[in-house]
Amino acid sequence: MAVVESGTVSRAAELLRISQPAASKLIQDLEADTGLQLFERESGRLVPTGRGMRLYEEVERIFGGVRQLARAVDAIRREEHGHLLIGAMPALSGPFITRVVAGFKERHRDVFVSIEARSSQFLTEAVLLRRVDLALVISGLEHSSVQVERVKCPPAVVALPQGHRLSDLSELSPIDLKDEPFIAFAPTGTMRSKVDAAFERFGLRPNIAIEATTAPNVAELVAAGLGVTVADPLALEHVAGRIISRPFTPVIDFEYVLICPIRARNSDLVADFAAEVHAAAKTPKLTA
């Protein structure tokens, strides 16, 4: 296998940490034991024959089965201590979910946690199919096989680039932002509709300069100094220290949803992880 994969006897010898003559002797012994010519010499190099490649493929298949068995054994060992499959929408899959996992692992050091960052729709389907133990999404699913918990978040804030002139104000309203280049979420997004409604209460519209579909994109555009935005503070955590946040009036409330299968496996662990989500949601990590 080493000769086929590395291309030369000398490289194969290096991989096996033996001398080149010893590697050549192993090839000769294998051909003698099998009664097959496994290699031909072309331009000073050993090239596997058709029979040699067939033997290589069979050995690779066997070793592949051994590796798969080792992975299965590892998975079984993990199950002894617990194994959680967690889904998180991309907006919360960075620093926020990291804080949640860190708090959870303080109490459950031996539990194996897998995080999958996907869209709310994908994760909702994964919960229905019981491929995910718990998912943090933007909207809940009314289904007899799914349990739903609402996650109360702090109100939306205004995100400003560092050094922005409006950072001297203690809170900001649509009147303060009406002339500022505005980084908006896509028109179909929940936050976009809430922000537009807040501006409409003052008879205004945001001065939209750029639209982006995800919270990380919006936050990075603000951090780059391209405009301001109004967003959920949890979704802005990955740019903490690179933006300034201020309270926004009128207040925009925002919720996420935790969904899990009814009678989920590892239900105690799921409940503890959910408790960490609720606790972390109360304390966003942003620079004031």
Coordinates of C-alpha atoms in Angstrom, one line a residue:
M1 CA 0.0 0.0 0.0
A2 CA 2.8 2.4 0.9
V3 CA 4.5 2.0 -2.5
V4 CA 1.2 2.5 -4.4
E5 CA 0.2 5.6 -2.4
S6 CA 3.7 7.3 -2.3
G7 CA 4.8 6.4 -5.8
T8 CA 8.3 5.2 -5.0
V9 CA 10.0 2.6 -2.9
S10 CA 12.2 5.3 -1.2
R11 CA 9.2 7.4 -0.2
A12 CA 7.4 4.2 1.0
A13 CA 10.4 3.4 3.1
E14 CA 10.3 6.8 4.7
L15 CA 6.6 6.4 5.5
L16 CA 7.3 3.0 7.1
R17 CA 10.4 4.3 8.8
I18 CA 12.6 1.5 7.4
S19 CA 15.5 1.5 5.0
Q20 CA 14.9 1.3 1.2
P21 CA 16.6 -2.2 0.9
A22 CA 14.3 -3.4 3.7
A23 CA 11.3 -2.1 1.8
S24 CA 12.4 -3.8 -1.4
K25 CA 12.8 -7.0 0.5
L26 CA 9.3 -6.8 1.8
I27 CA 8.0 -6.4 -1.7
Q28 CA 9.9 -9.5 -2.8
D29 CA 8.7 -11.5 0.1
L30 CA 5.1 -10.5 -0.6
E31 CA 5.4 -11.5 -4.2
A32 CA 6.9 -14.8 -3.2
D33 CA 4.2 -15.5 -0.6
T34 CA 1.3 -14.6 -3.0
G35 CA 2.8 -16.1 -6.1
L36 CA 1.8 -12.9 -7.9
Q37 CA 3.9 -10.3 -9.8
L38 CA 2.7 -7.1 -8.1
F39 CA 5.1 -4.6 -9.6
E40 CA 6.9 -3.9 -12.9
R41 CA 9.9 -1.7 -13.2
E42 CA 9.5 1.2 -15.7
S43 CA 12.1 3.9 -16.1
G44 CA 13.7 2.9 -12.8
R45 CA 10.4 3.0 -10.9
L46 CA 8.1 0.3 -9.6
V47 CA 4.7 0.4 -11.2
P48 CA 1.9 -1.8 -9.9
T49 CA 0.6 -4.4 -12.3
G50 CA -3.1 -5.1 -12.8
R51 CA -2.9 -7.8 -10.2
G52 CA -1.0 -5.5 -7.8
M53 CA -3.8 -2.9 -8.1
R54 CA -6.5 -5.5 -7.5
L55 CA -4.6 -6.6 -4.3
Y56 CA -4.2 -3.0 -3.2
E57 CA -7.9 -2.3 -3.7
E58 CA -8.8 -5.4 -1.6
V59 CA -6.4 -4.4 1.2
E60 CA -7.8 -0.9 1.1
R61 CA -11.3 -2.2 1.4
I62 CA -10.4 -4.4 4.4
F63 CA -8.5 -1.5 6.1
G64 CA -11.5 0.8 5.4
G65 CA -13.7 -1.7 7.3
V66 CA -11.3 -1.7 10.2
R67 CA -11.3 2.1 10.3
Q68 CA -15.1 2.1 10.2
L69 CA -15.1 -0.4 13.1
A70 CA -12.8 1.8 15.1
R71 CA -15.1 4.8 14.6
A72 CA -18.0 2.7 15.7
V73 CA -16.2 1.7 18.9
D74 CA -15.3 5.3 19.5
A75 CA -18.9 6.3 19.1
I76 CA -20.1 3.6 21.5
R77 CA -17.5 4.8 24.1
R78 CA -18.8 8.4 23.7
E79 CA -22.4 7.2 24.3
E80 CA -21.4 5.9 27.7
H81 CA -20.8 9.5 28.8
G82 CA -23.5 11.0 26.7
H83 CA -23.6 12.5 23.2
L84 CA -25.5 15.6 22.2
L85 CA -26.1 16.7 18.6
I86 CA -26.9 20.4 18.6
G87 CA -28.1 22.6 15.7
A88 CA -27.6 26.3 15.6
M89 CA -28.6 28.8 12.9
P90 CA -25.5 30.6 11.5
A91 CA -26.2 33.9 13.3
L92 CA -25.7 32.2 16.6
S93 CA -23.1 29.6 15.7
G94 CA -20.1 31.6 16.7
P95 CA -19.3 33.2 20.0
F96 CA -22.8 32.8 21.4
I97 CA -23.0 29.0 21.0
T98 CA -19.4 28.8 22.2
R99 CA -20.4 30.5 25.5
V100 CA -23.3 28.0 25.8
V101 CA -21.1 25.0 25.2
A102 CA -18.4 26.3 27.6
G103 CA -21.0 26.6 30.4
F104 CA -22.5 23.2 29.6
K105 CA -19.1 21.5 29.6
E106 CA -18.3 22.9 33.1
R107 CA -21.0 20.6 34.4
H108 CA -20.7 17.8 31.9
R109 CA -17.0 17.5 31.0
D110 CA -17.3 14.0 29.6
V111 CA -20.3 14.6 27.3
F112 CA -19.4 14.7 23.6
V113 CA -21.1 17.7 21.8
S114 CA -21.5 18.0 18.1
I115 CA -22.5 21.4 16.7
E116 CA -24.1 21.8 13.3
A117 CA -24.6 25.3 11.9
R118 CA -27.4 25.2 9.3
S119 CA -30.5 27.1 8.3
S120 CA -33.6 27.1 10.5
Q121 CA -35.5 25.1 7.9
F122 CA -32.8 22.5 7.7
L123 CA -32.5 22.1 11.4
T124 CA -36.3 21.9 11.9
E125 CA -36.4 19.0 9.5
A126 CA -33.4 17.4 11.3
V127 CA -35.3 17.6 14.6
L128 CA -38.4 16.0 13.1
L129 CA -36.2 13.2 11.8
R130 CA -34.5 12.9 15.2
R131 CA -31.1 13.5 13.6
V132 CA -30.5 16.5 16.0
D133 CA -31.2 16.4 19.8
L134 CA -31.8 20.2 20.1
A135 CA -31.9 23.1 17.7
L136 CA -31.8 26.9 18.1
V137 CA -33.7 28.4 15.3
I138 CA -35.6 31.6 14.3
S139 CA -39.1 30.3 14.4
G140 CA -40.9 27.4 16.0
L141 CA -42.7 24.4 14.5
E142 CA -46.1 23.4 15.6
H143 CA -45.9 19.6 15.5
S144 CA -47.1 16.9 17.9
S145 CA -43.6 15.3 18.0
V146 CA -41.7 18.5 18.7
Q147 CA -41.3 20.4 21.9
V148 CA -40.8 24.2 21.6
E149 CA -39.2 26.6 24.1
R150 CA -39.0 30.4 23.4
V151 CA -35.7 32.0 24.2
K152 CA -36.1 35.6 25.3
C153 CA -33.4 37.8 24.1
P154 CA -32.3 41.4 25.0
P155 CA -33.9 44.1 22.9
A156 CA -32.3 45.0 19.6
V157 CA -29.4 47.5 19.6
V158 CA -27.9 50.0 17.2
A159 CA -24.5 48.8 16.0
L160 CA -22.0 51.6 15.1
P161 CA -18.5 51.5 13.7
Q162 CA -15.8 52.4 16.1
G163 CA -15.4 56.1 16.6
H164 CA -18.8 56.9 15.0
R165 CA -20.1 60.4 15.9
L166 CA -23.4 59.0 17.3
S167 CA -21.5 57.0 19.9
D168 CA -21.7 60.0 22.2
L169 CA -25.5 59.5 22.6
S170 CA -26.8 57.1 25.3
E171 CA -29.5 55.8 23.1
L172 CA -30.6 56.2 19.5
S173 CA -33.9 56.4 17.6
P174 CA -34.9 56.3 13.9
I175 CA -34.6 60.1 13.9
D176 CA -30.9 59.9 14.8
L177 CA -30.3 57.3 12.1
K178 CA -32.4 58.7 9.3
D179 CA -29.4 60.1 7.3
E180 CA -26.9 57.4 8.2
P181 CA -25.9 54.7 5.6
F182 CA -27.8 51.7 6.8
I183 CA -26.8 48.1 6.6
A184 CA -30.1 46.2 6.3
F185 CA -31.1 42.6 6.5
A186 CA -32.7 41.0 3.4
P187 CA -36.3 42.1 2.9
T188 CA -37.7 38.6 3.8
G189 CA -35.9 38.6 7.2
T190 CA -37.7 39.0 10.6
M191 CA -35.4 41.7 11.8
R192 CA -35.8 43.7 8.6
S193 CA -39.6 43.8 9.0
K194 CA -39.3 44.8 12.7
V195 CA -36.8 47.6 11.9
D196 CA -38.8 48.9 9.0
A197 CA -41.9 49.0 11.2
A198 CA -40.0 51.0 13.9
F199 CA -38.9 53.6 11.3
E200 CA -42.4 53.8 9.9
R201 CA -43.7 54.8 13.3
F202 CA -41.6 58.0 12.9
G203 CA -42.7 58.5 9.2
L204 CA -39.2 57.5 8.1
R205 CA -37.4 54.8 6.1
P206 CA -33.8 53.6 6.7
N207 CA -31.2 55.0 4.3
I208 CA -30.3 51.6 3.1
A209 CA -26.8 51.5 1.5
I210 CA -26.2 47.7 1.6
E211 CA -28.3 44.6 2.2
A212 CA -27.0 41.3 3.5
T213 CA -28.8 38.0 4.2
T214 CA -27.0 36.9 7.4
A215 CA -26.2 38.6 10.7
P216 CA -22.4 37.9 10.4
N217 CA -22.4 39.6 7.1
V218 CA -24.3 42.6 8.4
A219 CA -22.1 42.9 11.5
E220 CA -18.8 42.7 9.4
L221 CA -20.1 45.5 7.1
V222 CA -20.7 47.7 10.2
A223 CA -17.3 46.8 11.7
A224 CA -15.7 47.8 8.4
G225 CA -17.2 51.3 8.7
L226 CA -19.7 51.0 5.8
G227 CA -22.8 51.9 7.8
V228 CA -24.9 51.3 10.9
T229 CA -27.6 48.7 11.7
V230 CA -30.2 47.7 14.2
A231 CA -29.9 44.0 15.2
D232 CA -30.2 41.4 17.9
P233 CA -27.1 41.8 20.2
L234 CA -26.6 38.0 20.4
A235 CA -26.0 37.9 16.6
L236 CA -23.4 40.7 16.9
E237 CA -21.1 39.0 19.4
H238 CA -18.5 37.9 16.9
V239 CA -17.6 41.6 16.2
A240 CA -17.5 42.6 19.9
G241 CA -14.7 45.0 20.4
R242 CA -14.9 46.1 16.7
I243 CA -18.2 47.9 17.0
I244 CA -20.1 50.1 19.5
S245 CA -23.6 49.3 20.5
R246 CA -26.3 51.6 21.9
P247 CA -29.9 50.9 23.0
F248 CA -32.5 51.5 20.3
T249 CA -35.9 53.1 20.8
P250 CA -38.6 52.2 20.1
V251 CA -37.8 48.8 21.7
I252 CA -37.6 45.9 19.3
D253 CA -38.1 42.6 21.1
F254 CA -36.7 39.5 19.5
E255 CA -36.9 35.8 20.3
Y256 CA -35.3 32.6 19.2
V257 CA -36.8 29.2 19.6
L258 CA -35.3 25.9 21.0
I259 CA -36.9 22.8 19.4
C260 CA -36.3 19.2 20.3
P261 CA -38.1 15.9 19.8
I262 CA -40.7 14.9 22.4
R263 CA -39.1 12.1 24.5
A264 CA -35.7 13.0 23.2
R265 CA -32.8 10.7 24.0
N266 CA -30.5 12.1 26.7
S267 CA -33.4 14.3 27.8
D268 CA -31.6 15.4 31.0
L269 CA -28.6 16.6 29.0
V270 CA -30.9 18.3 26.5
A271 CA -32.6 20.1 29.4
D272 CA -29.3 21.2 30.9
F273 CA -28.1 22.5 27.5
A274 CA -31.3 24.4 27.0
A275 CA -30.9 26.0 30.4
E276 CA -27.4 27.2 29.3
V277 CA -28.9 28.7 26.2
H278 CA -31.5 30.7 28.3
A279 CA -28.8 31.9 30.7
A280 CA -26.4 33.0 27.9
A281 CA -29.2 34.8 26.0
K282 CA -29.7 37.1 29.0
T283 CA -26.1 38.5 28.8
P284 CA -24.9 39.4 25.3
K285 CA -21.2 40.1 25.1
L286 CA -20.9 43.4 23.3
T287 CA -18.8 46.5 23.8
A288 CA -20.9 49.4 25.0

